[in-house]
PDB file of C-alpha atoms in Angstrom:
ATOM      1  CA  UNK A1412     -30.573 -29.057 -89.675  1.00 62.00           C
ATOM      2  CA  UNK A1413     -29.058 -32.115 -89.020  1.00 72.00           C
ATOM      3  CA  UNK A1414     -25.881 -31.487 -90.382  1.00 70.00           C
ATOM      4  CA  UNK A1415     -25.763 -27.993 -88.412  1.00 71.00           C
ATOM      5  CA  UNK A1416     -26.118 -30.268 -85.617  1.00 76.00           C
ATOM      6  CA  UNK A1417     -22.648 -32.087 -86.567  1.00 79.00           C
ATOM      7  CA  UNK A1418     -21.093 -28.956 -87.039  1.00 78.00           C
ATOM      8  CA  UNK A1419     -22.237 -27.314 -83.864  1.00 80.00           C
ATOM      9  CA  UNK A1420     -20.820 -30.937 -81.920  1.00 83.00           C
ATOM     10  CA  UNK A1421     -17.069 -30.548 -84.303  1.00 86.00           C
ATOM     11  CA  UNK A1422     -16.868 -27.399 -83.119  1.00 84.00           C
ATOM     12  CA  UNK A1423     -17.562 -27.508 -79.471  1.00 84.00           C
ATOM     13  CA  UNK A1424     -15.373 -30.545 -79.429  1.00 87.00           C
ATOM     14  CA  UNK A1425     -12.803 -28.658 -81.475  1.00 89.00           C
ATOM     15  CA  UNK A1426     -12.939 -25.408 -79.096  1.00 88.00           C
ATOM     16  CA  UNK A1427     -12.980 -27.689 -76.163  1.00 89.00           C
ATOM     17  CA  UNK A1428      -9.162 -29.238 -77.184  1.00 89.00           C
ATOM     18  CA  UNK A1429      -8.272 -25.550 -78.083  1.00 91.00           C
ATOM     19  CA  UNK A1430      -9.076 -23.954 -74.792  1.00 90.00           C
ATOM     20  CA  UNK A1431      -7.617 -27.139 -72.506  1.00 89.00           C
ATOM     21  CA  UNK A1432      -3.920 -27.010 -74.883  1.00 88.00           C
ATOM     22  CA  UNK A1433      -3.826 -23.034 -74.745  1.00 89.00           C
ATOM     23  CA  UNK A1434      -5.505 -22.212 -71.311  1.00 88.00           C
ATOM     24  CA  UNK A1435      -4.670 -25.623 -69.507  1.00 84.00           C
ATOM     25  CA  UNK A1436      -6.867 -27.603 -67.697  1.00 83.00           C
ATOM     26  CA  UNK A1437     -10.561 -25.977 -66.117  1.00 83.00           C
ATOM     27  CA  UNK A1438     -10.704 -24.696 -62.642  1.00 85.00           C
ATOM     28  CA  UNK A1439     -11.227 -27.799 -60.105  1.00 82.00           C
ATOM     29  CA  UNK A1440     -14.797 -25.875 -59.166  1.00 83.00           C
ATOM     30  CA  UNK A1441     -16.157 -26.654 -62.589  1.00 82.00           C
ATOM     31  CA  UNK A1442     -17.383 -29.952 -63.007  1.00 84.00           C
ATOM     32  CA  UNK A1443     -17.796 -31.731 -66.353  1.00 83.00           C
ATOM     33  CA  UNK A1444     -21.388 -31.677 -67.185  1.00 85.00           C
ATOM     34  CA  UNK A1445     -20.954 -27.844 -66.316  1.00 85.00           C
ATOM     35  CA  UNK A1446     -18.536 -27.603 -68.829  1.00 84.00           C
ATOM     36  CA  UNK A1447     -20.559 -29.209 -71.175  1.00 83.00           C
ATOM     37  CA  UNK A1448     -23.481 -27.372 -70.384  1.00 85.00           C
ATOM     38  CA  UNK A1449     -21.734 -24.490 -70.928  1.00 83.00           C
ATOM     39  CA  UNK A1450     -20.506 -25.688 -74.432  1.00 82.00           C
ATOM     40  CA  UNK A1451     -23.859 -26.692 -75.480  1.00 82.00           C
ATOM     41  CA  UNK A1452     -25.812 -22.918 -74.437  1.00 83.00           C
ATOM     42  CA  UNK A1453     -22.948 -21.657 -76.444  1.00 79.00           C
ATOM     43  CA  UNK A1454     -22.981 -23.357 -79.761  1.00 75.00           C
ATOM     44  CA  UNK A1455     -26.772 -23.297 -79.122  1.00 77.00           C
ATOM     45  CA  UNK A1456     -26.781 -19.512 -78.945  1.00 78.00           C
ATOM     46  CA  UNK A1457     -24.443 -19.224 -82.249  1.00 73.00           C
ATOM     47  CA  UNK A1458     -26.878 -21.563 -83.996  1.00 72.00           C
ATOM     48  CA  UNK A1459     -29.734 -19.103 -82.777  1.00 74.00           C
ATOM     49  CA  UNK A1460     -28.047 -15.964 -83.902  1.00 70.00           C
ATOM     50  CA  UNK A1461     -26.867 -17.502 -87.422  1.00 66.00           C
ATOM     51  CA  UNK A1462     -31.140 -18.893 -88.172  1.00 66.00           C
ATOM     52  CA  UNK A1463     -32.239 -15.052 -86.866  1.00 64.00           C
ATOM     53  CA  UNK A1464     -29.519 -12.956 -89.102  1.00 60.00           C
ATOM     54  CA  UNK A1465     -29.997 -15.878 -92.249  1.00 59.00           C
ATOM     55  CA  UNK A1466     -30.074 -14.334 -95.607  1.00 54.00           C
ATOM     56  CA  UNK A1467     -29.123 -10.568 -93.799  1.00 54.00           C
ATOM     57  CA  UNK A1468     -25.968  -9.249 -95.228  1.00 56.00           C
ATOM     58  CA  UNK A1469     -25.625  -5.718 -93.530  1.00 55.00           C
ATOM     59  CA  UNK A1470     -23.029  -3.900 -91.167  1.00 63.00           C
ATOM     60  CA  UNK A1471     -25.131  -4.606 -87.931  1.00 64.00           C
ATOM     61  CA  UNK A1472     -25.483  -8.186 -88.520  1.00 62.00           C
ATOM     62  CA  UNK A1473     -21.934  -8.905 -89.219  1.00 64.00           C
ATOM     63  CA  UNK A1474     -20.867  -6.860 -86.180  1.00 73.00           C
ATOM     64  CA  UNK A1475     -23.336  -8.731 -83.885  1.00 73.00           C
ATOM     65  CA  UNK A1476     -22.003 -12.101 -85.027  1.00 71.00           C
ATOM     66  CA  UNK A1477     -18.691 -11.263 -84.379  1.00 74.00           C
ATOM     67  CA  UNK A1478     -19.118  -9.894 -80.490  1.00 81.00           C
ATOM     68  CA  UNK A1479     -21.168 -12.858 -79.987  1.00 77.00           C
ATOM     69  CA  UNK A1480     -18.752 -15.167 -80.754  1.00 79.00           C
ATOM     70  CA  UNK A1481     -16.004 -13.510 -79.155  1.00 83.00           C
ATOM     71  CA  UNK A1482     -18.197 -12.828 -76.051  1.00 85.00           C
ATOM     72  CA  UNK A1483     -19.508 -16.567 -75.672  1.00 84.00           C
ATOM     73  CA  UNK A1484     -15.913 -17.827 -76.821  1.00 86.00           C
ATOM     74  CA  UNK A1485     -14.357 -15.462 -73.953  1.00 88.00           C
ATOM     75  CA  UNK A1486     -16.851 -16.778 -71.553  1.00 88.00           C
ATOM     76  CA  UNK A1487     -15.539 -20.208 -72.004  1.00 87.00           C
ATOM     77  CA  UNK A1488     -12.049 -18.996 -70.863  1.00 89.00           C
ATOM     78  CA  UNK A1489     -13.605 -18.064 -67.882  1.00 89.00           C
ATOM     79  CA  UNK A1490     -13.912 -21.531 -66.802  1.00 88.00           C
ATOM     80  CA  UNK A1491     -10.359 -22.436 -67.204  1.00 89.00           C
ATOM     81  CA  UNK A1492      -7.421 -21.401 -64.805  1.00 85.00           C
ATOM     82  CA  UNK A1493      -5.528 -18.939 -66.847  1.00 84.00           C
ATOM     83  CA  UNK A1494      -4.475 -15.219 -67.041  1.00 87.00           C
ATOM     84  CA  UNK A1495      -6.664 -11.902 -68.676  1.00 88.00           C
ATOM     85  CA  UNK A1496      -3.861 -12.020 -71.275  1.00 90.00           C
ATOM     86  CA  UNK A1497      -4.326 -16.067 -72.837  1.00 90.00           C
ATOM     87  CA  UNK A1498      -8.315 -15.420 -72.159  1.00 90.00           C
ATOM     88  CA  UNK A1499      -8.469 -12.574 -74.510  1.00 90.00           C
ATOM     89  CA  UNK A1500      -5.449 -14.047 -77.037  1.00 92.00           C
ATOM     90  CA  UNK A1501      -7.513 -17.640 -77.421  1.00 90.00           C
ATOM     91  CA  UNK A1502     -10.911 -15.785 -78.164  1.00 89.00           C
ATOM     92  CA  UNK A1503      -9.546 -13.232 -80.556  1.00 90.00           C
ATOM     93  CA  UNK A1504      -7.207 -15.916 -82.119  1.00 90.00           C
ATOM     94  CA  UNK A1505     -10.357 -18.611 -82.550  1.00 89.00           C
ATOM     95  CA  UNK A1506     -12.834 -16.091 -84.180  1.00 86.00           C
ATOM     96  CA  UNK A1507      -9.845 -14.414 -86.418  1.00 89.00           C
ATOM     97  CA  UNK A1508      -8.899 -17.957 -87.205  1.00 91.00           C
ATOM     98  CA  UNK A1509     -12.866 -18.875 -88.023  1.00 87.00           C
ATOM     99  CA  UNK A1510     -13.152 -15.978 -90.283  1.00 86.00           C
ATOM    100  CA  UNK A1511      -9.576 -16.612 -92.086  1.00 90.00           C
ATOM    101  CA  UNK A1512     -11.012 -20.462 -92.807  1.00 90.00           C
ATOM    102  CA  UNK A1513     -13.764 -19.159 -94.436  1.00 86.00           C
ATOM    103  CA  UNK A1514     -11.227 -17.117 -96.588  1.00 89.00           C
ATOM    104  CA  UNK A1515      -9.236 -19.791 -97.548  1.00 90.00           C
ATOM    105  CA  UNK A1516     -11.768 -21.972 -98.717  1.00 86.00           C
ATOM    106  CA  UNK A1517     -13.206 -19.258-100.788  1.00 86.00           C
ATOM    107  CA  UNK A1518      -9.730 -18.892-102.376  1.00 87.00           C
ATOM    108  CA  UNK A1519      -8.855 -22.167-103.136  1.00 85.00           C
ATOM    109  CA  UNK A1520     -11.872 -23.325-104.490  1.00 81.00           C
ATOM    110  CA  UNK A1521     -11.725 -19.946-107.230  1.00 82.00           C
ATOM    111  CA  UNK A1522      -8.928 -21.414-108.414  1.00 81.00           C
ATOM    112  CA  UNK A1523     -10.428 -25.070-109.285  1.00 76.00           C
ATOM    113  CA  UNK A1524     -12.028 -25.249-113.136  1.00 75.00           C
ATOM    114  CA  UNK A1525     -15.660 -23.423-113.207  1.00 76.00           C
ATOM    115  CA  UNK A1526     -17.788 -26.476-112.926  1.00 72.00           C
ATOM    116  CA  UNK A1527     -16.162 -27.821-109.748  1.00 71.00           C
ATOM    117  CA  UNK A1528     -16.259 -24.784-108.525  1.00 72.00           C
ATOM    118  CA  UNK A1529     -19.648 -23.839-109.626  1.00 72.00           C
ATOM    119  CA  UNK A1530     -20.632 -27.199-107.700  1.00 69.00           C
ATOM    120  CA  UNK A1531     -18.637 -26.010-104.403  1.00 70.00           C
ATOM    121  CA  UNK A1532     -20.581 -23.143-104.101  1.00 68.00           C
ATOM    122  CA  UNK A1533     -23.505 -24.618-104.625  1.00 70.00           C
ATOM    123  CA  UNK A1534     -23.432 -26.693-101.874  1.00 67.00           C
ATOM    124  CA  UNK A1535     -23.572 -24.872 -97.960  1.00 69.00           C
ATOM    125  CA  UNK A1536     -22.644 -28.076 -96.220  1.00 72.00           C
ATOM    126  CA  UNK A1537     -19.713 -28.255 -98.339  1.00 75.00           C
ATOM    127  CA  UNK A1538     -18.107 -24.929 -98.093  1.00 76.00           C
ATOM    128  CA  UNK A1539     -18.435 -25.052 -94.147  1.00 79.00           C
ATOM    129  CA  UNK A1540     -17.263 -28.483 -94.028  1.00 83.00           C
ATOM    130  CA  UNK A1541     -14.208 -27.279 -95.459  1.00 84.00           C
ATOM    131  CA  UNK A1542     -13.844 -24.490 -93.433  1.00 87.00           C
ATOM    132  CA  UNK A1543     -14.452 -26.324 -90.481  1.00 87.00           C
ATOM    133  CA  UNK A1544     -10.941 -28.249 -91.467  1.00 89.00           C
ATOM    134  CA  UNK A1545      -9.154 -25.656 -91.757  1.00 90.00           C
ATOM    135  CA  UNK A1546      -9.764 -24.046 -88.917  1.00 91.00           C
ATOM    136  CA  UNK A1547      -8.813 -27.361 -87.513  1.00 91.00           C
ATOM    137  CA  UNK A1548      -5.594 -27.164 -88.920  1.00 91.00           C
ATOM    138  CA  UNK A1549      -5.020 -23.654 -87.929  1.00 92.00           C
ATOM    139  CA  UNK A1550      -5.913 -24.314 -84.334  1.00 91.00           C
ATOM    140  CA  UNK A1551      -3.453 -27.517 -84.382  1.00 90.00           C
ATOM    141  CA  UNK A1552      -0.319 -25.222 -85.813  1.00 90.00           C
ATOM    142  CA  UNK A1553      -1.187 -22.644 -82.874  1.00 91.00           C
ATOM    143  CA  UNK A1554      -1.231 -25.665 -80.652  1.00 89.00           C
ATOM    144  CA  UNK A1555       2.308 -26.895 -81.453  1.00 87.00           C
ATOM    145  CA  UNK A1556       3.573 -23.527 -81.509  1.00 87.00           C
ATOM    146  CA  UNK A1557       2.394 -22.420 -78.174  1.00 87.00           C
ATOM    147  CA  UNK A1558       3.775 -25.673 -76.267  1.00 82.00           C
ATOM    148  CA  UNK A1559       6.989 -26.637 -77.828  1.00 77.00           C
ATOM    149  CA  UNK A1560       8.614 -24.494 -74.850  1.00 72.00           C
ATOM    150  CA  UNK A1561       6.946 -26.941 -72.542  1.00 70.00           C
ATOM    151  CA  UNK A1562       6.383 -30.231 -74.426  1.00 68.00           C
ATOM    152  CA  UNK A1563       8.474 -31.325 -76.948  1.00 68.00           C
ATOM    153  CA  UNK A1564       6.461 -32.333 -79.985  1.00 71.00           C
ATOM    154  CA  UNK A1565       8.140 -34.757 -82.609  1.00 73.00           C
ATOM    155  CA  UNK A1566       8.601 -34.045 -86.931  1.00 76.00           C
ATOM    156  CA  UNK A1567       6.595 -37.430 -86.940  1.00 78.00           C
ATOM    157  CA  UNK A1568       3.993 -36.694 -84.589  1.00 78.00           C
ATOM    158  CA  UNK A1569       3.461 -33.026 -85.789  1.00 80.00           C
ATOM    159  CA  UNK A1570       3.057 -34.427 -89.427  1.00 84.00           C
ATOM    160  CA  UNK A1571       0.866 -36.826 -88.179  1.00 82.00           C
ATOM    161  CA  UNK A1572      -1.373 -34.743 -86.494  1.00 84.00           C
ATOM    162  CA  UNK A1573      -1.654 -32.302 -89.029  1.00 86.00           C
ATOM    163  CA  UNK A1574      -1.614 -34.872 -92.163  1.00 88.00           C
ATOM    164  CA  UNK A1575      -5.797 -35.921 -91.334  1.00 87.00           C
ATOM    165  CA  UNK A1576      -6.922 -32.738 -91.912  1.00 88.00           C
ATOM    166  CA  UNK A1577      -4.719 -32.190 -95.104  1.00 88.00           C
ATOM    167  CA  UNK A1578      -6.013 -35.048 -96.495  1.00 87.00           C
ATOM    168  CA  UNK A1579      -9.653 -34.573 -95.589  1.00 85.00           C
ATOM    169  CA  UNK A1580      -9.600 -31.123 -97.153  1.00 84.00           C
ATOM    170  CA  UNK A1581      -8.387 -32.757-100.251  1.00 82.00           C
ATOM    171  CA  UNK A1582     -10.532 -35.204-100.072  1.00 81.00           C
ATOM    172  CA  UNK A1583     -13.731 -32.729 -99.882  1.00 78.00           C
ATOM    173  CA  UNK A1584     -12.672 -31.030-103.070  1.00 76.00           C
ATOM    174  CA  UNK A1585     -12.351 -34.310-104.944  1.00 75.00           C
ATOM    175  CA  UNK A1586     -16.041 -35.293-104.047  1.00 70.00           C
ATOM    176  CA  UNK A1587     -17.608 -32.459-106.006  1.00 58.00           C
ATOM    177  CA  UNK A1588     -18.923 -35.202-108.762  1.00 55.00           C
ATOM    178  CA  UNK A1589     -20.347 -36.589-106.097  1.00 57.00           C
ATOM    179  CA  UNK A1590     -22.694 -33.142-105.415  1.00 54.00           C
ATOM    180  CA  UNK A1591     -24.310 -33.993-109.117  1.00 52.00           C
ATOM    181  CA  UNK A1592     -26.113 -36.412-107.901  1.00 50.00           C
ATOM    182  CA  UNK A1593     -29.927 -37.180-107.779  1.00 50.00           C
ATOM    183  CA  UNK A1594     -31.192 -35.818-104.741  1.00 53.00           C
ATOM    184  CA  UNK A1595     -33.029 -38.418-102.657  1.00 56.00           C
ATOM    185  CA  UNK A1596     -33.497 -40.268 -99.251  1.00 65.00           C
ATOM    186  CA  UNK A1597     -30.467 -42.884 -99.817  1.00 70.00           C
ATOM    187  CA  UNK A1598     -28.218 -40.440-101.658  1.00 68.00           C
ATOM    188  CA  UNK A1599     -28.697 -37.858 -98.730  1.00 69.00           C
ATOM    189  CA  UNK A1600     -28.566 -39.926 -96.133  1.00 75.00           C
ATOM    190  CA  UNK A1601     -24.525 -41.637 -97.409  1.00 73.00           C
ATOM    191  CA  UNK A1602     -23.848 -37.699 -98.538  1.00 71.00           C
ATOM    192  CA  UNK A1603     -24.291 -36.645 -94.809  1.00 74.00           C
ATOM    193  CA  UNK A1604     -22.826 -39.964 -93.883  1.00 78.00           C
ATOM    194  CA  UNK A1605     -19.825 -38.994 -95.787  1.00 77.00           C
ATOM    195  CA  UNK A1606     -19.670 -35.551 -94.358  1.00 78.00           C
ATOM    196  CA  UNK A1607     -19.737 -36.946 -90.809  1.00 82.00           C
ATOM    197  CA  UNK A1608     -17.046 -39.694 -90.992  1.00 84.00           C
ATOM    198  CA  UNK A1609     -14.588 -36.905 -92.032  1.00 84.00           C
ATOM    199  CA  UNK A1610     -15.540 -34.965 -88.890  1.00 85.00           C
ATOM    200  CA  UNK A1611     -15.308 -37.835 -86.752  1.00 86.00           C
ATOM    201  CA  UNK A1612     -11.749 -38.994 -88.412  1.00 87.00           C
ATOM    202  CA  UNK A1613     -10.339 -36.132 -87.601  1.00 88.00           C
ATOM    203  CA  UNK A1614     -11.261 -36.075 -84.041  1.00 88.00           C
ATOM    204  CA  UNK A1615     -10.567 -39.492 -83.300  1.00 89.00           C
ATOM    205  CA  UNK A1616      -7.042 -39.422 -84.930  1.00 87.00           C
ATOM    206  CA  UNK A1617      -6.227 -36.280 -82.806  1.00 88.00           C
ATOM    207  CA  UNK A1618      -7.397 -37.937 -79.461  1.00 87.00           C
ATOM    208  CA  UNK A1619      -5.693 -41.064 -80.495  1.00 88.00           C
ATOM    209  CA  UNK A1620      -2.198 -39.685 -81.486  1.00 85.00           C
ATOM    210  CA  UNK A1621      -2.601 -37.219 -78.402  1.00 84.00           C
ATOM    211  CA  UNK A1622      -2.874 -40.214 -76.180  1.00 85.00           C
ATOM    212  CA  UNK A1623       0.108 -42.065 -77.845  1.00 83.00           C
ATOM    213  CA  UNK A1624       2.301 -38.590 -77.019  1.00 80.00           C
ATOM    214  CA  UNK A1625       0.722 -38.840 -73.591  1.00 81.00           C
ATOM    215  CA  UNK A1626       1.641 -42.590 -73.537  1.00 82.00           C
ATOM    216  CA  UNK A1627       5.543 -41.860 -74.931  1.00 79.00           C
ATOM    217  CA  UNK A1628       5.702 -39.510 -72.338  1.00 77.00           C
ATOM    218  CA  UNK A1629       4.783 -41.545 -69.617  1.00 80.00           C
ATOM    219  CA  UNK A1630       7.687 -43.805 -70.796  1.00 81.00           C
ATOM    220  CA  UNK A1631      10.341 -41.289 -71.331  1.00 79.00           C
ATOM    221  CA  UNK A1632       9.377 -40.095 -67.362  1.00 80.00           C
ATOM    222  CA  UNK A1633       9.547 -43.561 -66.180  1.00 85.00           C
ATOM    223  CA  UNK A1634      13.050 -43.794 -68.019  1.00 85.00           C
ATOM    224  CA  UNK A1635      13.960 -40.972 -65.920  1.00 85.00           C
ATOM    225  CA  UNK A1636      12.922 -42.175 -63.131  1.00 87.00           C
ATOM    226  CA  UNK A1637      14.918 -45.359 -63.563  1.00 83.00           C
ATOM    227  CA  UNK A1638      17.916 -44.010 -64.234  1.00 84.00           C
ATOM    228  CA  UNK A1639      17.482 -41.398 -60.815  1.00 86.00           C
ATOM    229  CA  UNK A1640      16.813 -44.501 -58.839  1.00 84.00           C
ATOM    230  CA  UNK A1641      19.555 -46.318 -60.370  1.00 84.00           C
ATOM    231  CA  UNK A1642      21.755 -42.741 -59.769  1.00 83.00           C
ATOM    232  CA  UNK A1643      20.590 -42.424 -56.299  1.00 83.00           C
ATOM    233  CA  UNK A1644      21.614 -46.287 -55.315  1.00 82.00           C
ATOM    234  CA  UNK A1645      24.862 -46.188 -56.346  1.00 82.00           C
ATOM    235  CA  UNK A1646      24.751 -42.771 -54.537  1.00 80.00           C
ATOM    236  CA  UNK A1647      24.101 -44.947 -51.303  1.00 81.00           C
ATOM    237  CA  UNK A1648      26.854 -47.533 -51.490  1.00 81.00           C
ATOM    238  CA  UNK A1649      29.131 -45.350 -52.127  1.00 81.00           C
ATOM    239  CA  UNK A1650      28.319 -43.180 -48.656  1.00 83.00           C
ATOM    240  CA  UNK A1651      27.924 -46.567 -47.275  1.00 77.00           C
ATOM    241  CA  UNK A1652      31.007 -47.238 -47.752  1.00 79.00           C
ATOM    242  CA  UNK A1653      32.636 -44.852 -46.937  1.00 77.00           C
ATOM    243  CA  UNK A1654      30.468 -45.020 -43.730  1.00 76.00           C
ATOM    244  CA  UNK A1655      31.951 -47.890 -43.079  1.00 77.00           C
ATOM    245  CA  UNK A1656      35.559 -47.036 -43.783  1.00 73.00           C
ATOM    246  CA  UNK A1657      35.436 -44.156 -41.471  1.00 78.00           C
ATOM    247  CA  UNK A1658      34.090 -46.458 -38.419  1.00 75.00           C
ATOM    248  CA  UNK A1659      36.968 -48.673 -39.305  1.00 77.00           C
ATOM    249  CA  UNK A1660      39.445 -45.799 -39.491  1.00 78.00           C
ATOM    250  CA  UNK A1661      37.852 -44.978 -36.030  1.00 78.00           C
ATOM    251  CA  UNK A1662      38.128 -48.115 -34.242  1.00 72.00           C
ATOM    252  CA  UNK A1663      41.979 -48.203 -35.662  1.00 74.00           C
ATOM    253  CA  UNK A1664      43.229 -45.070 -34.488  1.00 79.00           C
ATOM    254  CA  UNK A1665      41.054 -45.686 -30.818  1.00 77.00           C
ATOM    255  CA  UNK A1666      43.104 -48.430 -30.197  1.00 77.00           C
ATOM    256  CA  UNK A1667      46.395 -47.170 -31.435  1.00 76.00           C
ATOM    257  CA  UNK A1668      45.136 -44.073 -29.221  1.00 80.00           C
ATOM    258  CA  UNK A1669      44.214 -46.924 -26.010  1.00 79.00           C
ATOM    259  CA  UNK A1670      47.687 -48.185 -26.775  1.00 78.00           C
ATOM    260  CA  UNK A1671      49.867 -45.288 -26.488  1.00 81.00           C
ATOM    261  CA  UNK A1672      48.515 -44.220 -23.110  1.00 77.00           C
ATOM    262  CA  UNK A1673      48.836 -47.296 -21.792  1.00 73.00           C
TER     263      UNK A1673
END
């Protein structure tokens, strides 16, 4: 329960940096701990559906899953200033991307020997830990895809940002000795530990580099700005002088003028 928890909080946060790089930023008549709200009836309601439908594997139950993630998803949207088009593209996108996660991890773990994998599948926790990173890494390719029109995202900070989650999904897979242990309070308790410092990695290297990009640009702007200022100074002597000149030319030719017609 606890761990579904963790998962529910990675993915709201996950969603959340999702909807604000796709959609943009929320409309100004939705505060903060409405968005949150919002986030928490959502994942709340998924949590609800997935403990009613556990252990059902039938038509209905996969087709109610799906509409309620793509309605609760969509309703999110809602809250951001954006067009019908991006609304419907970021909810279909995030539940196609949540379902192809799932696929991958089933994949690559039928490749590894038969007791890993034997150990993989064992383990719940595991298997949607891993799919949680790799929807994490799917969302963060659509991410740099969608804005490098608009923001020009670096080789290093596009391998950065996407190198966390590489390495946390490798690291999952090597832990499988690690699901042969003894089950008890202390090995439990560092297990879920575990579990939740890769989670919390991930989303505090993405906030961090994402503020260093937002910090680089703030630079390159005030660089910019410099160089206009410097641009529009010279810009200003030079009519200045010019000014100037043309008085002088103007006092000149008056008094040639004065002296002529006198």
């Amino acid at each position: 329960m606890i761990f579904d928890v963790i998962c529910m909080i990675f993915d709201a946060v996950i969603l959340t940096i999702y909807l604000h790089k796709i959609l943009g930023a929320r409309k100004e008549s939705v505060s903060s701990a409405l968005y949150a709200g919002c986030l928490c009836l959502v994942e709340i309601l998924l949590i609800f559906l997935m403990r009613y439908f556990d252990g059902q594997h039938n038509s209905s139950r996969v087709l109610l899953s799906n509409l309620a993630s793509f309605a609760t998803t969509f309703f999110l949207t809602i809250l951001h200033k954006s067009t019908l088009r991006h609304r419907l593209f970021v909810s279909i996108s995030f539940h196609v991307y949540a379902s192809i996660s799932e696929l991958i991890v089933y994949s690559i773990v039928s490749l590894l020997p038969a007791t890993m994998m034997e150990i993989l599948f064992s383990d719940d926790n595991c298997g949607l830990l891993m799919s949680k990173i790799v929807l994490f890494i799917l969302l963060n390719i659509t991410i740099l895809l969608w804005n490098r029109k608009k923001q020009h995202y670096s080789l290093q900070y596009s391998i950065l940002i996407m190198i966390m989650p590489f390495l946390s999904f490798l690291l999952l897979l090597t832990m499988a000795h690690q699901l042969t242990w003894t089950t008890g309070t202390v090995y439990d308790i560092l297990h879920l530990a575990g579990m939740t410092g890769i989670l919390v990695a991930n989303v505090l290297n993405y906030f961090l580099l994402d503020n260093l990009m937002k910090v680089k640009e703030l630079e390159q702007q005030k660089i910019q700005m410099d160089k206009q200022f410097e641009y529009e100074t010279d810009k200003y002597q030079q009519i200045s002088t010019v000014y100037r000149d043309s008085r002088r030319f103007i006092h000149d030719a008056k008094k040639h003028f004065f002296f002529i017609q006198n």
